[in-house]
């Protein structure tokens, strides 16, 4: 979201505002003179340049040996594959357990099942996993080789020479041509376009397909000729490699010249593509794994499903039971031997392995299959196909943008069926994020944009402009600011003017100005041109652009008008700009404009305030020096730029405000209503104004007309504490129980409420409300809210958003869902699952989530059931075999029971079992409750299945024993022996297992 609300930390009282001109500018400039000199010498801000900053010589040998440009994303090499693969596999407790059993089986005369019955299946499972790893890593190696072998031109010995990417070094001067990738992180020196402009596409980095503009500094843009480039000698000092895609601080100093700042405007990142530009010249700053792209190539936070954690607990419990049974059996064997020590027919007189330790190990091997060896690999394969089912679901395919649903992980499929809390962003998630300029307030008058079919001449604003209304000067200045104060890039396609904008808000504002006759049509690094209806073209010199940041919550442009006046145009949230107005809240038009802002917000419109300041030439010169010093700082540049901006973004004159419409996505109200019926609580976390958020919550049916609203909007810790305590006391016995109440929390209040001493009471209050809406919150506050609920309730949480400011909460939640929206794919790249529209979340949870939870639950329970049922029979047989550890079944049938004979039923359950059809699941959201409440897989259900398998094993053993009690099985009168009994039991058990595998755990 382009313009979130302000925070308390940024507000100043009118008495604390800085004035322009001001003596502090002079004093600050004097204090920083030495700093500028230090910066140009390379010792920046007191930091040790050798440790803190990177120093690069252009067209000279480098002072240090930096890493090369060869990259490797592969997980293994030829030499590291075996140790790394084995390390990864045996980090899993189950594999360690089966390896222990396989090793114990190698001890002579210990294993009753032979030496290979556990080792062979283990090797088979490890081989399948190894083959999968080899295939995946081979693909990575091929991709790496293709990337490293690409070629690019570098300046060498006075001419351009083609070299492979992997041979590039820091300090090399490169030439990149149109539609080619950048081989490393570069600083652009010059380009084929006027003023050193170049256009890049960063979809590989942040998912945004809008072209971004980069421009060489005017001091280097002249290096168009190779001869000039060869003779260019400069020192580039910049920050060390880091993973911040949207930050870069550096300083370039040519011999006997003033240092010039280099920032993100000059940075070309590896992974981006040059577009609509014939060529650029650039110097390499970071190479290989020190590039920002590779620094960001880290794994997402490891998330495990609740069922996985429960299953591991049950495996541990079964292991303890296994040890207990082995010990009991060894003790019984010891007692039997003492009573039959003199029986000659046992042949135990010379046996060396009749002590209790050997017998304990024998029974440990005999009973080890109580834990299914194939469970883990079976579950992984099933989850993979479940994820594919999600991606292939045509009901979640969004045709307008050709976007299917995507499962970016398969580990959390069943977690989708257990979601209790949904944390949703508003703009772009509940709404379309397709902004349309609707209204504006100028000098206490509300003007509407031309409706469909309405001409500009019929609007009130045009009437006021043409008839010399008393506010005509303010109206013109407001429209002038709309058309100038932005970073939009215009381009002409087939004779039609189009705008490339970093956010939909900015594009809507520029289009709004165009509707009223102020058409922005040209941008250069130094100027913008606006065609004014009836007045021709006006060109504004852009002196400085002070970008929007999450801490500033505003954007400013310093321009020189065609008349030569210097103005500061500043736009941002009302809470940020109001303290910076001349006169503060009592400024001219402030009271009425604030009322208009509240009116716009109640209509669900997004608002933005516009203000201007006139700056004298002398004041500007002083401030420009201060700002320059801040921009060439390497350490803490953002803070210093903010401090410098504070000096000029003050004593502002209010022009007006805008209102932009962002309508709800299709199906949002119906989706939210169904999710609420499924007992899923929905919290909205947004940076918008409180009134806007409340209105959207009403429109989305999250809040109904008769629902009481509890509003927390305090400016102090004591006031917040008092309000929270009062509301929690009012709930009484209803505390931490869902009540039909909506809680509205402001971001400033949230700062106090989420503090350590109030967090518990605040969480209790939130959990007592059916709906929670948090307004004016920062990205980190979103993440803190998710973490607070996750830790405080232990419930499964889901966060859904579409922008970079939603990434933190998406990664903190149990399950993260990204919306493939117009703000790029940052949220999608950080998510576990992605959909194109909010309404698809309903099918993702109620259908796929509930199905996958049921399927995995049954798969795990069935796997334990079939193993316990068969191998506990060995315990019953031990009663008749003198607790000797003699096996009842043939050895290889034991080894292949899980791997071959009963391998398919778990797959069938995990892939195709359904509670009911998808239509019924959507029509009756209450069917989501069994999975949400964990009724299909919990401690009680698991041990009921264990007891059930024990009862079945009793029947399967003693019924055949009763049938062969007279020993005569064959017509010849021969005795069958214990193996005949064992094979008979095994065949009956396996046949019944295959025929009756579809057992519903929720019926038990």
mmCIF file of N, CA and C in Angstrom, residues 721-813:
data_model
loop_
_atom_site.group_PDB
_atom_site.id
_atom_site.type_symbol
_atom_site.label_atom_id
_atom_site.label_comp_id
_atom_site.label_asym_id
_atom_site.label_seq_id
_atom_site.Cartn_x
_atom_site.Cartn_y
_atom_site.Cartn_z
ATOM 1 N N UNK A 721 -4.001 1.664 29.026
ATOM 2 C CA UNK A 721 -4.170 0.677 30.095
ATOM 3 C C UNK A 721 -5.552 0.812 30.739
ATOM 4 N N UNK A 722 -5.949 2.044 31.006
ATOM 5 C CA UNK A 722 -7.245 2.263 31.641
ATOM 6 C C UNK A 722 -8.390 1.756 30.762
ATOM 7 N N UNK A 723 -8.325 2.017 29.479
ATOM 8 C CA UNK A 723 -9.387 1.616 28.567
ATOM 9 C C UNK A 723 -9.453 0.097 28.414
ATOM 10 N N UNK A 724 -8.279 -0.555 28.314
ATOM 11 C CA UNK A 724 -8.266 -2.009 28.170
ATOM 12 C C UNK A 724 -8.804 -2.687 29.418
ATOM 13 N N UNK A 725 -8.370 -2.209 30.592
ATOM 14 C CA UNK A 725 -8.847 -2.803 31.851
ATOM 15 C C UNK A 725 -10.352 -2.628 31.983
ATOM 16 N N UNK A 726 -10.862 -1.446 31.616
ATOM 17 C CA UNK A 726 -12.302 -1.198 31.735
ATOM 18 C C UNK A 726 -13.097 -2.136 30.820
ATOM 19 N N UNK A 727 -12.647 -2.296 29.588
ATOM 20 C CA UNK A 727 -13.381 -3.155 28.660
ATOM 21 C C UNK A 727 -13.304 -4.641 29.059
ATOM 22 N N UNK A 728 -12.166 -5.075 29.553
ATOM 23 C CA UNK A 728 -12.058 -6.477 29.976
ATOM 24 C C UNK A 728 -12.954 -6.757 31.173
ATOM 25 N N UNK A 729 -13.068 -5.781 32.071
ATOM 26 C CA UNK A 729 -13.965 -5.970 33.215
ATOM 27 C C UNK A 729 -15.423 -6.008 32.764
ATOM 28 N N UNK A 730 -15.759 -5.231 31.740
ATOM 29 C CA UNK A 730 -17.140 -5.217 31.257
ATOM 30 C C UNK A 730 -17.561 -6.559 30.674
ATOM 31 N N UNK A 731 -16.632 -7.318 30.129
ATOM 32 C CA UNK A 731 -16.981 -8.627 29.562
ATOM 33 C C UNK A 731 -17.308 -9.655 30.644
ATOM 34 N N UNK A 732 -16.695 -9.517 31.814
ATOM 35 C CA UNK A 732 -16.994 -10.436 32.915
ATOM 36 C C UNK A 732 -16.722 -11.875 32.530
ATOM 37 N N UNK A 733 -17.763 -12.743 32.667
ATOM 38 C CA UNK A 733 -17.603 -14.164 32.354
ATOM 39 C C UNK A 733 -17.413 -14.410 30.860
ATOM 40 N N UNK A 734 -17.712 -13.401 30.049
ATOM 41 C CA UNK A 734 -17.557 -13.561 28.602
ATOM 42 C C UNK A 734 -16.150 -13.294 28.109
ATOM 43 N N UNK A 735 -15.216 -13.034 29.042
ATOM 44 C CA UNK A 735 -13.840 -12.756 28.648
ATOM 45 C C UNK A 735 -13.214 -14.001 28.025
ATOM 46 N N UNK A 736 -12.495 -13.798 26.919
ATOM 47 C CA UNK A 736 -11.844 -14.856 26.121
ATOM 48 C C UNK A 736 -12.852 -15.799 25.474
ATOM 49 N N UNK A 737 -14.133 -15.380 25.486
ATOM 50 C CA UNK A 737 -15.165 -16.106 24.747
ATOM 51 C C UNK A 737 -15.692 -15.173 23.666
ATOM 52 N N UNK A 738 -16.064 -15.737 22.540
ATOM 53 C CA UNK A 738 -16.456 -14.894 21.412
ATOM 54 C C UNK A 738 -17.779 -14.188 21.682
ATOM 55 N N UNK A 739 -17.742 -12.872 21.638
ATOM 56 C CA UNK A 739 -18.926 -12.037 21.797
ATOM 57 C C UNK A 739 -19.174 -11.274 20.496
ATOM 58 N N UNK A 740 -20.421 -10.906 20.260
ATOM 59 C CA UNK A 740 -20.784 -10.221 19.024
ATOM 60 C C UNK A 740 -20.402 -8.741 19.130
ATOM 61 N N UNK A 741 -19.087 -8.503 19.195
ATOM 62 C CA UNK A 741 -18.539 -7.164 19.376
ATOM 63 C C UNK A 741 -17.351 -7.011 18.429
ATOM 64 N N UNK A 742 -17.171 -5.805 17.895
ATOM 65 C CA UNK A 742 -16.023 -5.513 17.036
ATOM 66 C C UNK A 742 -15.066 -4.585 17.779
ATOM 67 N N UNK A 743 -13.786 -4.910 17.725
ATOM 68 C CA UNK A 743 -12.753 -4.098 18.367
ATOM 69 C C UNK A 743 -11.979 -3.345 17.290
ATOM 70 N N UNK A 744 -11.894 -2.035 17.409
ATOM 71 C CA UNK A 744 -11.167 -1.187 16.463
ATOM 72 C C UNK A 744 -9.963 -0.604 17.195
ATOM 73 N N UNK A 745 -8.760 -0.856 16.693
ATOM 74 C CA UNK A 745 -7.539 -0.428 17.370
ATOM 75 C C UNK A 745 -6.714 0.431 16.423
ATOM 76 N N UNK A 746 -6.274 1.578 16.908
ATOM 77 C CA UNK A 746 -5.402 2.453 16.135
ATOM 78 C C UNK A 746 -3.948 2.012 16.313
ATOM 79 N N UNK A 747 -3.128 2.251 15.281
ATOM 80 C CA UNK A 747 -1.735 1.820 15.333
ATOM 81 C C UNK A 747 -0.960 2.438 16.478
ATOM 82 N N UNK A 748 -1.268 3.684 16.801
ATOM 83 C CA UNK A 748 -0.586 4.357 17.902
ATOM 84 C C UNK A 748 -0.932 3.678 19.223
ATOM 85 N N UNK A 749 -2.205 3.355 19.402
ATOM 86 C CA UNK A 749 -2.634 2.657 20.616
ATOM 87 C C UNK A 749 -2.043 1.261 20.667
ATOM 88 N N UNK A 750 -1.934 0.624 19.510
ATOM 89 C CA UNK A 750 -1.384 -0.731 19.455
ATOM 90 C C UNK A 750 0.057 -0.772 19.952
ATOM 91 N N UNK A 751 0.798 0.310 19.729
ATOM 92 C CA UNK A 751 2.171 0.376 20.219
ATOM 93 C C UNK A 751 2.211 0.206 21.733
ATOM 94 N N UNK A 752 1.253 0.825 22.423
ATOM 95 C CA UNK A 752 1.191 0.688 23.882
ATOM 96 C C UNK A 752 0.559 -0.634 24.290
ATOM 97 N N UNK A 753 -0.504 -1.026 23.614
ATOM 98 C CA UNK A 753 -1.264 -2.219 24.006
ATOM 99 C C UNK A 753 -0.453 -3.490 23.853
ATOM 100 N N UNK A 754 0.436 -3.519 22.839
ATOM 101 C CA UNK A 754 1.230 -4.729 22.606
ATOM 102 C C UNK A 754 2.478 -4.764 23.469
ATOM 103 N N UNK A 755 2.624 -3.783 24.372
ATOM 104 C CA UNK A 755 3.757 -3.793 25.290
ATOM 105 C C UNK A 755 3.677 -4.959 26.250
ATOM 106 N N UNK A 756 4.786 -5.258 26.869
ATOM 107 C CA UNK A 756 4.889 -6.469 27.692
ATOM 108 C C UNK A 756 3.898 -6.493 28.843
ATOM 109 N N UNK A 757 3.659 -5.348 29.495
ATOM 110 C CA UNK A 757 2.800 -5.364 30.666
ATOM 111 C C UNK A 757 1.314 -5.367 30.318
ATOM 112 N N UNK A 758 0.961 -4.957 29.110
ATOM 113 C CA UNK A 758 -0.448 -4.923 28.709
ATOM 114 C C UNK A 758 -0.821 -6.039 27.730
ATOM 115 N N UNK A 759 0.177 -6.769 27.253
ATOM 116 C CA UNK A 759 -0.072 -7.705 26.163
ATOM 117 C C UNK A 759 -1.124 -8.748 26.528
ATOM 118 N N UNK A 760 -1.059 -9.307 27.738
ATOM 119 C CA UNK A 760 -2.007 -10.363 28.116
ATOM 120 C C UNK A 760 -3.430 -9.827 28.180
ATOM 121 N N UNK A 761 -3.602 -8.676 28.823
ATOM 122 C CA UNK A 761 -4.942 -8.096 28.912
ATOM 123 C C UNK A 761 -5.468 -7.712 27.533
ATOM 124 N N UNK A 762 -4.585 -7.180 26.704
ATOM 125 C CA UNK A 762 -4.996 -6.803 25.357
ATOM 126 C C UNK A 762 -5.402 -8.033 24.546
ATOM 127 N N UNK A 763 -4.645 -9.114 24.679
ATOM 128 C CA UNK A 763 -4.988 -10.350 23.971
ATOM 129 C C UNK A 763 -6.332 -10.892 24.468
ATOM 130 N N UNK A 764 -6.554 -10.844 25.779
ATOM 131 C CA UNK A 764 -7.850 -11.292 26.311
ATOM 132 C C UNK A 764 -8.996 -10.475 25.719
ATOM 133 N N UNK A 765 -8.776 -9.177 25.594
ATOM 134 C CA UNK A 765 -9.810 -8.310 25.022
ATOM 135 C C UNK A 765 -10.059 -8.660 23.559
ATOM 136 N N UNK A 766 -8.992 -8.879 22.805
ATOM 137 C CA UNK A 766 -9.133 -9.221 21.386
ATOM 138 C C UNK A 766 -9.875 -10.540 21.208
ATOM 139 N N UNK A 767 -9.538 -11.524 22.026
ATOM 140 C CA UNK A 767 -10.156 -12.842 21.894
ATOM 141 C C UNK A 767 -11.619 -12.826 22.323
ATOM 142 N N UNK A 768 -12.018 -11.778 23.036
ATOM 143 C CA UNK A 768 -13.414 -11.671 23.471
ATOM 144 C C UNK A 768 -14.301 -11.056 22.397
ATOM 145 N N UNK A 769 -13.697 -10.573 21.322
ATOM 146 C CA UNK A 769 -14.448 -9.896 20.256
ATOM 147 C C UNK A 769 -14.521 -10.784 19.015
ATOM 148 N N UNK A 770 -15.629 -10.698 18.336
ATOM 149 C CA UNK A 770 -15.810 -11.495 17.127
ATOM 150 C C UNK A 770 -14.970 -10.974 15.984
ATOM 151 N N UNK A 771 -14.767 -9.655 15.926
ATOM 152 C CA UNK A 771 -14.028 -9.011 14.847
ATOM 153 C C UNK A 771 -13.018 -8.049 15.452
ATOM 154 N N UNK A 772 -11.802 -8.040 14.887
ATOM 155 C CA UNK A 772 -10.769 -7.087 15.296
ATOM 156 C C UNK A 772 -10.267 -6.386 14.041
ATOM 157 N N UNK A 773 -10.259 -5.060 14.074
ATOM 158 C CA UNK A 773 -9.757 -4.258 12.959
ATOM 159 C C UNK A 773 -8.665 -3.338 13.504
ATOM 160 N N UNK A 774 -7.455 -3.490 12.994
ATOM 161 C CA UNK A 774 -6.333 -2.648 13.401
ATOM 162 C C UNK A 774 -6.013 -1.682 12.270
ATOM 163 N N UNK A 775 -6.015 -0.376 12.572
ATOM 164 C CA UNK A 775 -5.816 0.670 11.561
ATOM 165 C C UNK A 775 -4.465 1.349 11.765
ATOM 166 N N UNK A 776 -3.965 1.912 10.699
ATOM 167 C CA UNK A 776 -2.725 2.671 10.740
ATOM 168 C C UNK A 776 -1.570 1.865 11.340
ATOM 169 N N UNK A 777 -1.489 0.594 10.985
ATOM 170 C CA UNK A 777 -0.451 -0.263 11.547
ATOM 171 C C UNK A 777 0.702 -0.395 10.564
ATOM 172 N N UNK A 778 1.898 -0.570 11.095
ATOM 173 C CA UNK A 778 3.094 -0.756 10.281
ATOM 174 C C UNK A 778 3.275 -2.242 9.990
ATOM 175 N N UNK A 779 4.140 -2.597 9.040
ATOM 176 C CA UNK A 779 4.374 -4.014 8.754
ATOM 177 C C UNK A 779 4.823 -4.816 9.970
ATOM 178 N N UNK A 780 5.690 -4.235 10.799
ATOM 179 C CA UNK A 780 6.166 -4.985 11.965
ATOM 180 C C UNK A 780 5.049 -5.171 12.978
ATOM 181 N N UNK A 781 4.122 -4.198 13.074
ATOM 182 C CA UNK A 781 2.986 -4.361 13.989
ATOM 183 C C UNK A 781 2.060 -5.474 13.510
ATOM 184 N N UNK A 782 1.908 -5.616 12.201
ATOM 185 C CA UNK A 782 1.124 -6.728 11.677
ATOM 186 C C UNK A 782 1.727 -8.058 12.117
ATOM 187 N N UNK A 783 3.040 -8.170 11.969
ATOM 188 C CA UNK A 783 3.717 -9.411 12.356
ATOM 189 C C UNK A 783 3.596 -9.661 13.854
ATOM 190 N N UNK A 784 3.688 -8.610 14.650
ATOM 191 C CA UNK A 784 3.591 -8.761 16.106
ATOM 192 C C UNK A 784 2.201 -9.222 16.525
ATOM 193 N N UNK A 785 1.167 -8.729 15.853
ATOM 194 C CA UNK A 785 -0.192 -9.173 16.157
ATOM 195 C C UNK A 785 -0.353 -10.665 15.865
ATOM 196 N N UNK A 786 0.155 -11.098 14.727
ATOM 197 C CA UNK A 786 0.066 -12.519 14.375
ATOM 198 C C UNK A 786 0.810 -13.366 15.390
ATOM 199 N N UNK A 787 2.002 -12.939 15.746
ATOM 200 C CA UNK A 787 2.808 -13.704 16.694
ATOM 201 C C UNK A 787 2.148 -13.734 18.075
ATOM 202 N N UNK A 788 1.540 -12.628 18.487
ATOM 203 C CA UNK A 788 0.885 -12.571 19.785
ATOM 204 C C UNK A 788 -0.253 -13.585 19.871
ATOM 205 N N UNK A 789 -1.072 -13.668 18.836
ATOM 206 C CA UNK A 789 -2.192 -14.608 18.846
ATOM 207 C C UNK A 789 -1.696 -16.047 18.737
ATOM 208 N N UNK A 790 -0.713 -16.279 17.884
ATOM 209 C CA UNK A 790 -0.185 -17.634 17.720
ATOM 210 C C UNK A 790 0.387 -18.160 19.024
ATOM 211 N N UNK A 791 1.188 -17.316 19.691
ATOM 212 C CA UNK A 791 1.818 -17.746 20.939
ATOM 213 C C UNK A 791 0.822 -17.798 22.085
ATOM 214 N N UNK A 792 -0.137 -16.869 22.097
ATOM 215 C CA UNK A 792 -1.061 -16.788 23.219
ATOM 216 C C UNK A 792 -2.178 -17.809 23.192
ATOM 217 N N UNK A 793 -2.537 -18.303 22.013
ATOM 218 C CA UNK A 793 -3.649 -19.249 21.910
ATOM 219 C C UNK A 793 -3.221 -20.648 21.479
ATOM 220 N N UNK A 794 -2.062 -20.746 20.803
ATOM 221 C CA UNK A 794 -1.654 -22.043 20.275
ATOM 222 C C UNK A 794 -2.467 -22.476 19.072
ATOM 223 N N UNK A 795 -3.337 -21.597 18.580
ATOM 224 C CA UNK A 795 -4.192 -21.935 17.444
ATOM 225 C C UNK A 795 -3.423 -21.766 16.136
ATOM 226 N N UNK A 796 -3.968 -22.376 15.093
ATOM 227 C CA UNK A 796 -3.388 -22.250 13.762
ATOM 228 C C UNK A 796 -3.831 -20.909 13.177
ATOM 229 N N UNK A 797 -2.867 -20.096 12.755
ATOM 230 C CA UNK A 797 -3.165 -18.775 12.200
ATOM 231 C C UNK A 797 -2.818 -18.740 10.717
ATOM 232 N N UNK A 798 -3.552 -17.918 9.992
ATOM 233 C CA UNK A 798 -3.301 -17.733 8.561
ATOM 234 C C UNK A 798 -3.246 -16.235 8.283
ATOM 235 N N UNK A 799 -2.204 -15.805 7.592
ATOM 236 C CA UNK A 799 -2.074 -14.407 7.192
ATOM 237 C C UNK A 799 -2.138 -14.326 5.680
ATOM 238 N N UNK A 800 -2.899 -13.350 5.178
ATOM 239 C CA UNK A 800 -3.070 -13.203 3.734
ATOM 240 C C UNK A 800 -2.864 -11.746 3.357
ATOM 241 N N UNK A 801 -2.069 -11.509 2.321
ATOM 242 C CA UNK A 801 -1.793 -10.156 1.869
ATOM 243 C C UNK A 801 -1.234 -10.169 0.468
ATOM 244 N N UNK A 802 -1.039 -8.966 -0.082
ATOM 245 C CA UNK A 802 -0.602 -8.885 -1.472
ATOM 246 C C UNK A 802 0.637 -8.042 -1.679
ATOM 247 N N UNK A 803 1.128 -7.354 -0.669
ATOM 248 C CA UNK A 803 2.229 -6.423 -0.861
ATOM 249 C C UNK A 803 3.444 -6.745 -0.025
ATOM 250 N N UNK A 804 4.515 -6.000 -0.293
ATOM 251 C CA UNK A 804 5.756 -6.211 0.449
ATOM 252 C C UNK A 804 5.579 -5.939 1.933
ATOM 253 N N UNK A 805 4.639 -5.044 2.288
ATOM 254 C CA UNK A 805 4.420 -4.742 3.703
ATOM 255 C C UNK A 805 3.658 -5.849 4.421
ATOM 256 N N UNK A 806 3.243 -6.882 3.698
ATOM 257 C CA UNK A 806 2.555 -8.020 4.316
ATOM 258 C C UNK A 806 3.481 -9.222 4.507
ATOM 259 N N UNK A 807 4.706 -9.122 4.010
ATOM 260 C CA UNK A 807 5.618 -10.273 4.042
ATOM 261 C C UNK A 807 5.894 -10.717 5.471
ATOM 262 N N UNK A 808 6.117 -9.763 6.378
ATOM 263 C CA UNK A 808 6.475 -10.116 7.757
ATOM 264 C C UNK A 808 5.386 -10.943 8.419
ATOM 265 N N UNK A 809 4.124 -10.517 8.281
ATOM 266 C CA UNK A 809 3.050 -11.274 8.946
ATOM 267 C C UNK A 809 2.809 -12.606 8.233
ATOM 268 N N UNK A 810 3.018 -12.670 6.924
ATOM 269 C CA UNK A 810 2.855 -13.929 6.195
ATOM 270 C C UNK A 810 3.857 -14.963 6.688
ATOM 271 N N UNK A 811 5.078 -14.520 6.972
ATOM 272 C CA UNK A 811 6.101 -15.456 7.430
ATOM 273 C C UNK A 811 5.931 -15.819 8.898
ATOM 274 N N UNK A 812 5.301 -14.951 9.686
ATOM 275 C CA UNK A 812 5.105 -15.254 11.102
ATOM 276 C C UNK A 812 3.918 -16.203 11.335
ATOM 277 N N UNK A 813 2.943 -16.197 10.443
ATOM 278 C CA UNK A 813 1.740 -17.003 10.638
ATOM 279 C C UNK A 813 2.035 -18.484 10.418
#
